[in-house]
Coordinates of C-alpha atoms and ligand atoms in Angstrom, one line a residue:
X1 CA 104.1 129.6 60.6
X2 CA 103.2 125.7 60.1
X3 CA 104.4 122.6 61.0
X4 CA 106.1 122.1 58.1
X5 CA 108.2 126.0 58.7
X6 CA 108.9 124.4 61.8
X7 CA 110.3 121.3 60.5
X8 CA 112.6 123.7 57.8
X9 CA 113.7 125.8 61.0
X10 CA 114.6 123.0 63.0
X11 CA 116.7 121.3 60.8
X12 CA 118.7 124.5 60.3
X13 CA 118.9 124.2 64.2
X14 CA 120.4 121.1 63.7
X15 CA 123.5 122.2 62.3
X16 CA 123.6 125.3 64.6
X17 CA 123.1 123.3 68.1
X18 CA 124.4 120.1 67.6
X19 CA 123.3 116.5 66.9
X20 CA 123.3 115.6 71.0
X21 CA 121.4 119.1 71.9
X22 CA 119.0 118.6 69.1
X23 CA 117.8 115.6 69.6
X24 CA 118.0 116.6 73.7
X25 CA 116.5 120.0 73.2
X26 CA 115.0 120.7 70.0
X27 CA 113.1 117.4 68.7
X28 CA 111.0 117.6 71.8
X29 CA 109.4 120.5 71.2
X30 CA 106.2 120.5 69.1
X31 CA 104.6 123.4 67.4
X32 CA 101.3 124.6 69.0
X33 CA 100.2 127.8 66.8
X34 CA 102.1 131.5 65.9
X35 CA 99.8 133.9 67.8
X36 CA 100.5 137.8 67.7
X37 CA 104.1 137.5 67.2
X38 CA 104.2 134.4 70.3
X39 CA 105.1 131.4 69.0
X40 CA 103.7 128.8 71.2
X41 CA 105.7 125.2 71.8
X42 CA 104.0 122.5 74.1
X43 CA 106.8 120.7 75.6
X44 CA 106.9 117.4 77.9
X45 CA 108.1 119.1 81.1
X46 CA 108.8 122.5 82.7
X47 CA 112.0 121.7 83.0
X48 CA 112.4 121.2 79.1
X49 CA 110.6 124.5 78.7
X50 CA 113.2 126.4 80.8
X51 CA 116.1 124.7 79.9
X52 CA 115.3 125.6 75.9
X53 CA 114.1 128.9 76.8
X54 CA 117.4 129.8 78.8
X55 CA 120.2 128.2 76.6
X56 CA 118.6 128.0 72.8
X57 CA 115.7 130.9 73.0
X58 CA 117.7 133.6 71.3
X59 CA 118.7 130.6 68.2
X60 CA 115.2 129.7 67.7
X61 CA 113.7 133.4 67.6
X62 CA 116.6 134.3 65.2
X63 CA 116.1 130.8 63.0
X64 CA 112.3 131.9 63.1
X65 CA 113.3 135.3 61.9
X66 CA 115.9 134.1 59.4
X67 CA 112.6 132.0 57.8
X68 CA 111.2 135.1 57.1
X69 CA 108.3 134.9 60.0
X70 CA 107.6 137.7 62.5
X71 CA 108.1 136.1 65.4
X72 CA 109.2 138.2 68.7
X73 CA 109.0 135.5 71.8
X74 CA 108.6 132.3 72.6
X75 CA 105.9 130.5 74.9
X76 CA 106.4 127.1 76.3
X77 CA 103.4 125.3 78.0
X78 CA 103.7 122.0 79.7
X79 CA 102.0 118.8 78.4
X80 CA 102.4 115.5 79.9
X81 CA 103.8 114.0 76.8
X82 CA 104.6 115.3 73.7
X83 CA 101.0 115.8 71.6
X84 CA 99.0 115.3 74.7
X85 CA 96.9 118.5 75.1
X86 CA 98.1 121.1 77.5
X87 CA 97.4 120.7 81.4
X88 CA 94.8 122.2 83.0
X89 CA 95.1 125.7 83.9
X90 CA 98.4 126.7 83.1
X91 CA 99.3 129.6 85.5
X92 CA 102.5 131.2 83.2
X93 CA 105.3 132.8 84.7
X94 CA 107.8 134.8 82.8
X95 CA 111.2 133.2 82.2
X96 CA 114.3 135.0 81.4
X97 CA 114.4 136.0 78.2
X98 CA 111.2 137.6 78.3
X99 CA 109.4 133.9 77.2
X100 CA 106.7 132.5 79.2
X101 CA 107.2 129.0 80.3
X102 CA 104.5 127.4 81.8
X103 CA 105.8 125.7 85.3
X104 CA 105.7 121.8 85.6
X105 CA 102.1 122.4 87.5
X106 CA 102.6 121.1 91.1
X107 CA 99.9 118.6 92.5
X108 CA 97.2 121.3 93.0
X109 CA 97.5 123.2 89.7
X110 CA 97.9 120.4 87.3
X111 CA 95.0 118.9 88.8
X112 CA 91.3 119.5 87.7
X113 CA 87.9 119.8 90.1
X114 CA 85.4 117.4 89.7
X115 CA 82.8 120.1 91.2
X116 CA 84.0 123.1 91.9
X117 CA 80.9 124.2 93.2
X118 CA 81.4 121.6 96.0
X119 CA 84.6 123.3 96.8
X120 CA 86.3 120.0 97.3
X121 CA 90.0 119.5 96.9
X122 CA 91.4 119.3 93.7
X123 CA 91.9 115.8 92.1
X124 CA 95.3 115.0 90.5
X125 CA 94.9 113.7 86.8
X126 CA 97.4 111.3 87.0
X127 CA 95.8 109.3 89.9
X128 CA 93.7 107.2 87.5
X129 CA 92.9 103.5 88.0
X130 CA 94.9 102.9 84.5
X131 CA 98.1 104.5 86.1
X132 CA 97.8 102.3 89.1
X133 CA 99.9 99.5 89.2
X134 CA 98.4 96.4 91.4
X135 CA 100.5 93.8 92.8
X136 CA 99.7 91.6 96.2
X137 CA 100.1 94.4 98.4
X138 CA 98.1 96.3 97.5
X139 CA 95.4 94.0 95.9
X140 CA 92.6 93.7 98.2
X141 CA 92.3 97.9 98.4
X142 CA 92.8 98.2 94.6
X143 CA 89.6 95.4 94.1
X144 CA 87.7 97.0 96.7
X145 CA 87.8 100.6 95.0
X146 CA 87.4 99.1 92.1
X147 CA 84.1 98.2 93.3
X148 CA 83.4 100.7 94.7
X149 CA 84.0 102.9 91.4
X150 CA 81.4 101.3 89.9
X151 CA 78.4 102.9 91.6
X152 CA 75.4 101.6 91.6
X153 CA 73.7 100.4 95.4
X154 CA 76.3 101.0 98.7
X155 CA 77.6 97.9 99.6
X156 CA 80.5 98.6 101.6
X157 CA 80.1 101.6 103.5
X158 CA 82.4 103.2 104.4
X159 CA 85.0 102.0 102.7
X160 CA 88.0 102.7 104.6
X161 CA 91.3 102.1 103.1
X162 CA 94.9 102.7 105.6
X163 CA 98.4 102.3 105.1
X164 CA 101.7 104.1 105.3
X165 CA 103.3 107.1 103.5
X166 CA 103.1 107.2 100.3
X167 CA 101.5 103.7 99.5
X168 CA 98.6 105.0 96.9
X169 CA 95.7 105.3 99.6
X170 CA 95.8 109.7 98.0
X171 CA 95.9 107.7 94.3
X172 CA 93.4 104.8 94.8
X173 CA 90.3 107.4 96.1
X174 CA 90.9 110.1 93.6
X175 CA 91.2 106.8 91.0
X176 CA 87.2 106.1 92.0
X177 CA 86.4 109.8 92.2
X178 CA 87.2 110.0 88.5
X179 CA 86.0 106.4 87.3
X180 CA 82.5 107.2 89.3
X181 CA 82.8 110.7 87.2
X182 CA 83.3 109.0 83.9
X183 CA 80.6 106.6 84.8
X184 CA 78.5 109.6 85.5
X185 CA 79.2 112.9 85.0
X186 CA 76.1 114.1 87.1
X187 CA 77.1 112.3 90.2
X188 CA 77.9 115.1 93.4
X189 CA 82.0 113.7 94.3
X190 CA 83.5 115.2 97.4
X191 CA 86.9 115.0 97.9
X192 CA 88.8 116.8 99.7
X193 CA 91.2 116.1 103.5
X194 CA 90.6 115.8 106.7
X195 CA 91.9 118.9 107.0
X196 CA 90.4 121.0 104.8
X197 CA 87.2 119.2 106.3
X198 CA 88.4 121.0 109.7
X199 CA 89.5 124.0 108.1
X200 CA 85.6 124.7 106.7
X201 CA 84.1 123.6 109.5
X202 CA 85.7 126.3 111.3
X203 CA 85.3 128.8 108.5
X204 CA 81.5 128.2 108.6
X205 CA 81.4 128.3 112.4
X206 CA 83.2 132.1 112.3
X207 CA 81.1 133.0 109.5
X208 CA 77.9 131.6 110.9
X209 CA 77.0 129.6 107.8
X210 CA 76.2 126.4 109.5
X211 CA 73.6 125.5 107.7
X212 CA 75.3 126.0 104.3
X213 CA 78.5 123.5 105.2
X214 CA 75.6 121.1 106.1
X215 CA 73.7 121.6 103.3
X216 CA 76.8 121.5 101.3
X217 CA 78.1 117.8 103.1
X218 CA 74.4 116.3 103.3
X219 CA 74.3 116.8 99.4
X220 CA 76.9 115.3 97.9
X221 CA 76.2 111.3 96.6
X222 CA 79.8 110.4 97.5
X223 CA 81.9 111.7 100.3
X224 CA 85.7 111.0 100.3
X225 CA 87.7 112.2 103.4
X226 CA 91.5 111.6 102.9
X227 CA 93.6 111.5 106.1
X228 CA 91.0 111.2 109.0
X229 CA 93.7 110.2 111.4
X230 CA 94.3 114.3 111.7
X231 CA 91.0 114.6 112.8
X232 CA 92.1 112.9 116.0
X233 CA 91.8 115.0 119.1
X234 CA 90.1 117.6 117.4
X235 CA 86.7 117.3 119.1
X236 CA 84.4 119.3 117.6
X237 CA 85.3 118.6 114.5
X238 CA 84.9 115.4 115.2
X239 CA 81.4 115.8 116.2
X240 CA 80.8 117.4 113.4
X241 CA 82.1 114.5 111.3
X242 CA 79.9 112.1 113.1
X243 CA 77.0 113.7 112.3
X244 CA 78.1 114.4 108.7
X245 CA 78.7 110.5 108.5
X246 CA 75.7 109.7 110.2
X247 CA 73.7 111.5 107.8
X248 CA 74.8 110.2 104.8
X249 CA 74.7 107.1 105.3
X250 CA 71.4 107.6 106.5
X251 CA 70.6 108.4 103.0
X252 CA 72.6 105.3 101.7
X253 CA 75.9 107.5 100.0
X254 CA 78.7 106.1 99.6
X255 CA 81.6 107.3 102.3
X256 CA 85.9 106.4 101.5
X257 CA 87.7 107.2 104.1
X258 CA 91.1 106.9 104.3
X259 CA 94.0 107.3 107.0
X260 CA 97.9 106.1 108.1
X261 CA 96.5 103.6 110.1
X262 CA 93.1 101.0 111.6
X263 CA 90.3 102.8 113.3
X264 CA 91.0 101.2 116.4
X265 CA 94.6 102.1 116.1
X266 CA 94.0 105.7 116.1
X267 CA 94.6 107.7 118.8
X268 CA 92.0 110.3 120.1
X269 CA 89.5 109.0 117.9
X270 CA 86.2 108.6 119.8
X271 CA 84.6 105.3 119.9
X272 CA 81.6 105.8 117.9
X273 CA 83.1 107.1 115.3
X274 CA 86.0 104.3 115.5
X275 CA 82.8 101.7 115.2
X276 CA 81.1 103.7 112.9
X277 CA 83.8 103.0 110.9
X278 CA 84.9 99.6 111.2
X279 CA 81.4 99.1 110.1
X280 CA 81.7 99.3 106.5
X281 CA 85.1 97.9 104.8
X282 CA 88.4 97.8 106.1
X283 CA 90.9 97.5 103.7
X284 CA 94.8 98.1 104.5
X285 CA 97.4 98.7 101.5
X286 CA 100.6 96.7 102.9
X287 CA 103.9 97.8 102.3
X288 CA 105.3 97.1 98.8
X289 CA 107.4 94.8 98.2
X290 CA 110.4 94.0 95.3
X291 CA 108.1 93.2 92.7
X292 CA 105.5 96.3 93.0
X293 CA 108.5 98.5 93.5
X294 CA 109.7 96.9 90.1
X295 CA 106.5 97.1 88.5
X296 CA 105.7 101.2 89.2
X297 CA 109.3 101.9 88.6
X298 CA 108.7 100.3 84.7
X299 CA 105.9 101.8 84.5
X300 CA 107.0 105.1 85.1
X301 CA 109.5 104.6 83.1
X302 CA 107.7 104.7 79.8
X303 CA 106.5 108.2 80.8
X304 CA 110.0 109.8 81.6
X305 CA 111.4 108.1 78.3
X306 CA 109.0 110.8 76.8
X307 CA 109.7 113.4 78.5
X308 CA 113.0 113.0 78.6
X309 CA 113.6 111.6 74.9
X310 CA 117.5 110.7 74.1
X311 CA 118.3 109.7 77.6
X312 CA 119.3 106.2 77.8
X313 CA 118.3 104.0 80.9
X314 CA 120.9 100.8 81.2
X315 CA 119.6 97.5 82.5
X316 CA 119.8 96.8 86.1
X317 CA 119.1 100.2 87.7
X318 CA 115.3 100.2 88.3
X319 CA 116.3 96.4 90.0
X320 CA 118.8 98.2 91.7
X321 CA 116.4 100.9 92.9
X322 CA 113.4 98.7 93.5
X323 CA 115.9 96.7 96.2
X324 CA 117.6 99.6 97.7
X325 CA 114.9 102.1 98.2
X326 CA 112.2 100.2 100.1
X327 CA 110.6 103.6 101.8
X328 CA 107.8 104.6 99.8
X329 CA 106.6 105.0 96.4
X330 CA 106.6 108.5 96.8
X331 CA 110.7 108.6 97.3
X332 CA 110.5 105.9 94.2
X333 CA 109.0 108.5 92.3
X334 CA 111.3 111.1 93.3
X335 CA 114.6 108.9 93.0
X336 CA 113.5 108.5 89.2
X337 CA 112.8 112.1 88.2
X338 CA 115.9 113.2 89.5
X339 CA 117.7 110.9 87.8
X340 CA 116.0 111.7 84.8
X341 CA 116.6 115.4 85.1
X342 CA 120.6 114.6 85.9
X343 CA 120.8 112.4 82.7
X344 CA 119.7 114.6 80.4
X345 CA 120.9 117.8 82.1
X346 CA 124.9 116.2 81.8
X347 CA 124.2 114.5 78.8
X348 CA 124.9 111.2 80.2
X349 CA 123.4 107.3 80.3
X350 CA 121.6 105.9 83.7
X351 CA 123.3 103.6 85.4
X352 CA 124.6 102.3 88.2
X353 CA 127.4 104.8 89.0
X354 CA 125.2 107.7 88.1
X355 CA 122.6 106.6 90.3
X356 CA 124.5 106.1 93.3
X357 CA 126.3 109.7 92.6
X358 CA 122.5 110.9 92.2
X359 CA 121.1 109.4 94.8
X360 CA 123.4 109.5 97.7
X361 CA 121.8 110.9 99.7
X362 CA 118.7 108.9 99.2
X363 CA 120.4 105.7 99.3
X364 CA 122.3 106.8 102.3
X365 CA 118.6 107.2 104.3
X366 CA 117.8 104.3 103.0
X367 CA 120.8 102.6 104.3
X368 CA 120.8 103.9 107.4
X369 CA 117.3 102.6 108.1
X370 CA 118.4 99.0 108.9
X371 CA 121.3 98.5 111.3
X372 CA 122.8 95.4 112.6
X373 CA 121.3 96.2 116.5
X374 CA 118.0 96.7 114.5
X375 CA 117.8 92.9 112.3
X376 CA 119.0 91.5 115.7
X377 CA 116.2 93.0 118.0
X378 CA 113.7 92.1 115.1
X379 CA 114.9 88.5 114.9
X380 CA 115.1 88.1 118.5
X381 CA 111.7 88.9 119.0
X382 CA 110.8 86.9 115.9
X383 CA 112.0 84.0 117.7
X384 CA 111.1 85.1 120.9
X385 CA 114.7 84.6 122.5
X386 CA 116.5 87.0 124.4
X387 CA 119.1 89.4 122.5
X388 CA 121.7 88.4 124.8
X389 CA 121.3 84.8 124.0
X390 CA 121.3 85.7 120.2
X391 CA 124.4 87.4 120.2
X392 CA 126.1 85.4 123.3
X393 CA 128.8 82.4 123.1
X394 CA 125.4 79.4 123.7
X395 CA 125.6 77.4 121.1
X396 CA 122.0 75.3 121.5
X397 CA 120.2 75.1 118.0
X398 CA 117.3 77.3 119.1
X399 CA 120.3 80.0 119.6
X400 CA 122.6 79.2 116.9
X401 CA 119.6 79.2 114.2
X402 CA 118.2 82.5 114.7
X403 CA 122.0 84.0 115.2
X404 CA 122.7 82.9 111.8
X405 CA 119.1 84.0 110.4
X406 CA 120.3 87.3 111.7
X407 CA 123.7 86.7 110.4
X408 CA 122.5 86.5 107.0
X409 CA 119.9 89.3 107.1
X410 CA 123.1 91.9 108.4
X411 CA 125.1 90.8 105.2
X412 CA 121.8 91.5 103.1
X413 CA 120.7 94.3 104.3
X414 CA 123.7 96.2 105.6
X415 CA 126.8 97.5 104.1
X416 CA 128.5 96.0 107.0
X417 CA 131.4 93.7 106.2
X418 CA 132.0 90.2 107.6
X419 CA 134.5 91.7 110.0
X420 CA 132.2 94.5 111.3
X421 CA 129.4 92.3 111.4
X422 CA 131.2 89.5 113.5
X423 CA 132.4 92.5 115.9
X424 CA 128.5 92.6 116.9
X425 CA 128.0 89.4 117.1
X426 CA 130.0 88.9 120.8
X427 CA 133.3 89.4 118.6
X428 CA 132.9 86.0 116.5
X429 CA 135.4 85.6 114.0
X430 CA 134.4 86.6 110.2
X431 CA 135.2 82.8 109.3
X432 CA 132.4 82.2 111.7
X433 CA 130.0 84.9 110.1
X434 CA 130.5 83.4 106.9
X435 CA 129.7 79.9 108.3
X436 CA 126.6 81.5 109.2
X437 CA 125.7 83.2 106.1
X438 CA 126.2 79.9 103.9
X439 CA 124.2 78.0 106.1
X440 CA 121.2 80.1 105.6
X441 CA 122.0 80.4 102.0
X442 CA 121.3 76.6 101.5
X443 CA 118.6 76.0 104.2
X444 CA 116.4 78.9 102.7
X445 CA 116.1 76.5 99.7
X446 CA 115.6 73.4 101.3
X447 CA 113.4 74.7 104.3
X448 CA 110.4 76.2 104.1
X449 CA 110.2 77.7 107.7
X450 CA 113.4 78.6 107.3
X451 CA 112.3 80.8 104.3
X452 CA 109.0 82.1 105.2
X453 CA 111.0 83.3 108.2
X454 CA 113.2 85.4 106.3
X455 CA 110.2 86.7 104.0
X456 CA 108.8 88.0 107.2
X457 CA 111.5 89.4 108.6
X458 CA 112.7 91.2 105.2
X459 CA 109.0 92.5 105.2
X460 CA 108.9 93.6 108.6
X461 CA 112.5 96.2 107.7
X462 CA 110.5 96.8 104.4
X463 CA 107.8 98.4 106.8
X464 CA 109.4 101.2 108.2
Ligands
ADP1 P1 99.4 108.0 100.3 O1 98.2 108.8 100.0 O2 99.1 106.6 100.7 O3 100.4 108.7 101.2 P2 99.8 108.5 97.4 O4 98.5 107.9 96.9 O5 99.9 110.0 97.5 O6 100.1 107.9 98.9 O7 101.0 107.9 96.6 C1 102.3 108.5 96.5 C2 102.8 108.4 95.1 O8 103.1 107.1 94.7 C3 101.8 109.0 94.1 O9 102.5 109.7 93.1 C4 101.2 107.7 93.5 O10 100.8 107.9 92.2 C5 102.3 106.7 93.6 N1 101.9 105.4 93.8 C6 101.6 104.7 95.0 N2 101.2 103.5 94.8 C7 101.2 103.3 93.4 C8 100.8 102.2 92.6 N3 100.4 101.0 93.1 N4 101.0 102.4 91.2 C9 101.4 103.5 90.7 N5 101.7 104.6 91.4 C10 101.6 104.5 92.8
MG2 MG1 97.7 110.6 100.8

């Protein structure tokens, strides 16, 4: 069988599944090689795979056979995008018809080691510099590992990057563990968590093979521990990580650390190894905001349009879902492959009305995460007045500015209408509430406190 057999037999597919579930189905799949009676298909997603392999398996093998070639199952293996090669050590499973599909690999199996020998985690192919998208937030920790991937004599070390779920700390370290690999394939990476740090450390302690684990850690050229904060409280361990750290950078190797949160901020973290790390770099990724949210979400996009090829993607969503889902990229991430998989699954375009049927219960978290009570303990504390006074009858500008800051923030960031809004307000009148709302509307223009104020605040419920 050839590519060209292939193209005969799927045209005659064509007519027998239909114009929609050809191009859905069919068109995606891309001929690999007939192998002992296994013909072999690489295909964008596991999901693809299965979904062929269930509904059209038993029409392709009998096209195959009506072509005249021998053909007795069929074997699906995963490739990022059609053509791309394969991933990395495919682990196949058998699907029901008696085809092998090769599983969408999850984090650990798509990814590949960078030296195995090392035993350090596995590093995810996709978290590459070139797939990381860089806006203000997060620009200071992307131009420091930048740097940092460059090799060449320690500047910063360590380099300690911290932030919240999900923000790309994971990404941005395995990004330089694979630039610094490209750069040179010799050089000894370690990657792996704090974790799995602890977790050998112990191992070699039962086993007695001490000196291996520190042969093993005093050899590497770069050590990257993801996570540290769960070394907190863990005391030997933590001695152990000292002296690890201690050692290295003794020899002038370059140390990444990463973790959810400062040094100093971490709790249970002795204080030499809280100074031993503030004494390299200290970079934080701050939380995203609208336009990074926008710019990962197009990004990722392009990516699902392959995988995904006939599903259609109406303007106005990704907006929608860069404003509404303000957690983390992770659940960003998530929101879009579902949707992805829904559209194509029911045959149906992206928008609005299918996201919010996709996504309730998403959106609804996400909802739920700012309350009226909530915006008007922030912005009393922003202005430093008393929540009573906020939401009470005084009617002094230093009261009445910040009530209506808050005013406008419910309206924006709740789902709270004027009436319900007003009710928490003492019981003001939605007339009043609207007042309110207009005010800020045209002072956010014409005031620059005014605005940098609400940037802050809208930041500060972007946090959480
Ligand atoms: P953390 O380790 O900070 O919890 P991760 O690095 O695991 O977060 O990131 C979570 C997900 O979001 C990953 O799939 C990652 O690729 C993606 N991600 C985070 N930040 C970015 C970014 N700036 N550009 C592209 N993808 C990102
Ligand atoms: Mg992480």
């Amino acid at each position: 069988m050839t590519n060209e057999s292939w193209g005969i037999i799927r045209q005659e597919l064509r007519k027998s599944v239909g114009q929609n579930n050809y191009v859905n189905w069919i068109e995606p799949l891309e001929f690999d090689a007939l192998d002992d009676k296994v013909v072999r298909f690489n295909v964008p997603s596991a999901f693809l795979g299965t979904w062929v392999d269930r509904n059209f398996g038993e029409q392709i093998l009998r096209q195959i056979g009506v072509s005249g070639i021998q053909a007795e199952r069929l074997e699906f293996r995963v490739t990022g995008k059609p053509g791309e090669r394969p991933a990395a050590r495919p682990r196949p499973t058998d699907g029901p018809s008696g085809a092998t599909v090769v599983p969408l690999p999850d984090r650990a199996e798509r990814a590949e080691r960078v030296e195995p020998d090392l035993g350090g985690a596995a590093l995810d192919s996709r978290f590459t510099f070139d797939t990381f998208v860089v806006g203000k937030p997060n620009e200071l920790a992307h131009a420091a590992a930048r740097r940092v991937a460059e090799g060449g004599p320690v500047t910063f070390n360590p380099l300690f990057l911290y932030g919240g779920v999900g923000l790309g700390k994971t990404h941005l370290m395995q990004a330089i563990a694979w630039e610094l690999q490209r750069r040179d394939p010799n050089v000894r990476v370690l990657y792996l968590s704090a974790e799995q740090f602890m977790y050998r450390f112990i191992q070699a302690l039962r086993d007695r093979q001490m000196m291996d684990f520190k042969q093993i850690f005093r050899s590497v050229d770069v050590l990257m521990v993801d996570d540290v904060q769960f070394i907190a409280g863990k005391d030997s361990t933590q001695e152990e990580f000292f002296h690890t750290f201690n050692a290295l950078v003794d020899q002038r190797k370059q140390i990444i650390i990463s973790a959810d949160r400062a040094p100093g901020e971490i709790e249970g973290l002795e204080r030499r190894i809280v100074s031993r790390l503030q004494s390299g770099l200290v970079v934080d990724l701050h939380p995203t905001s609208y336009e990074l949210r926008l710019g990962i979400l197009q990004q990722k996009v392009e990516q699902y349009h392959a995988q995904f090829s006939g599903v259609v993607l109406v303007s106005g969503v990704l907006e929608f879902l860069a404003h509404r889902i303000t957690t983390n990229v992770r659940v960003l991430e998530g929101a879009l492959t579902r949707l992805f998989a829904f559209a194509s699954l029911v045959g149906r375009e992206i928008d609005l009305a299918l996201t919010q049927e996709c996504l309730t219960d998403i959106l609804r978290q996400s909802d739920r995460k700012t309350t009226v009570e909530e915006i008007q303990r922030k912005v009393s504390d922003h202005y430093n007045i008393r929540l009573s006074d906020l939401v009470g009858p005084k009617r002094l500008r230093t009261f009445a500015r910040p009530r209506q800051v808050a005013m406008y923030l419910c309206k924006q960031l709740t789902q709270r209408s004027l009436p319900e809004i007003g009710r928490r307000f003492g019981g003001r009148d939605h007339t009043t509430i609207m007042h309110g709302i207009k005010r800020i509307e045209a002072l956010k223009d014409s005031d620059p406190q005014i605005a940098e104020d609400l940037e802050l605040l809208r930041r500060s419920f972007d946090e959480q």
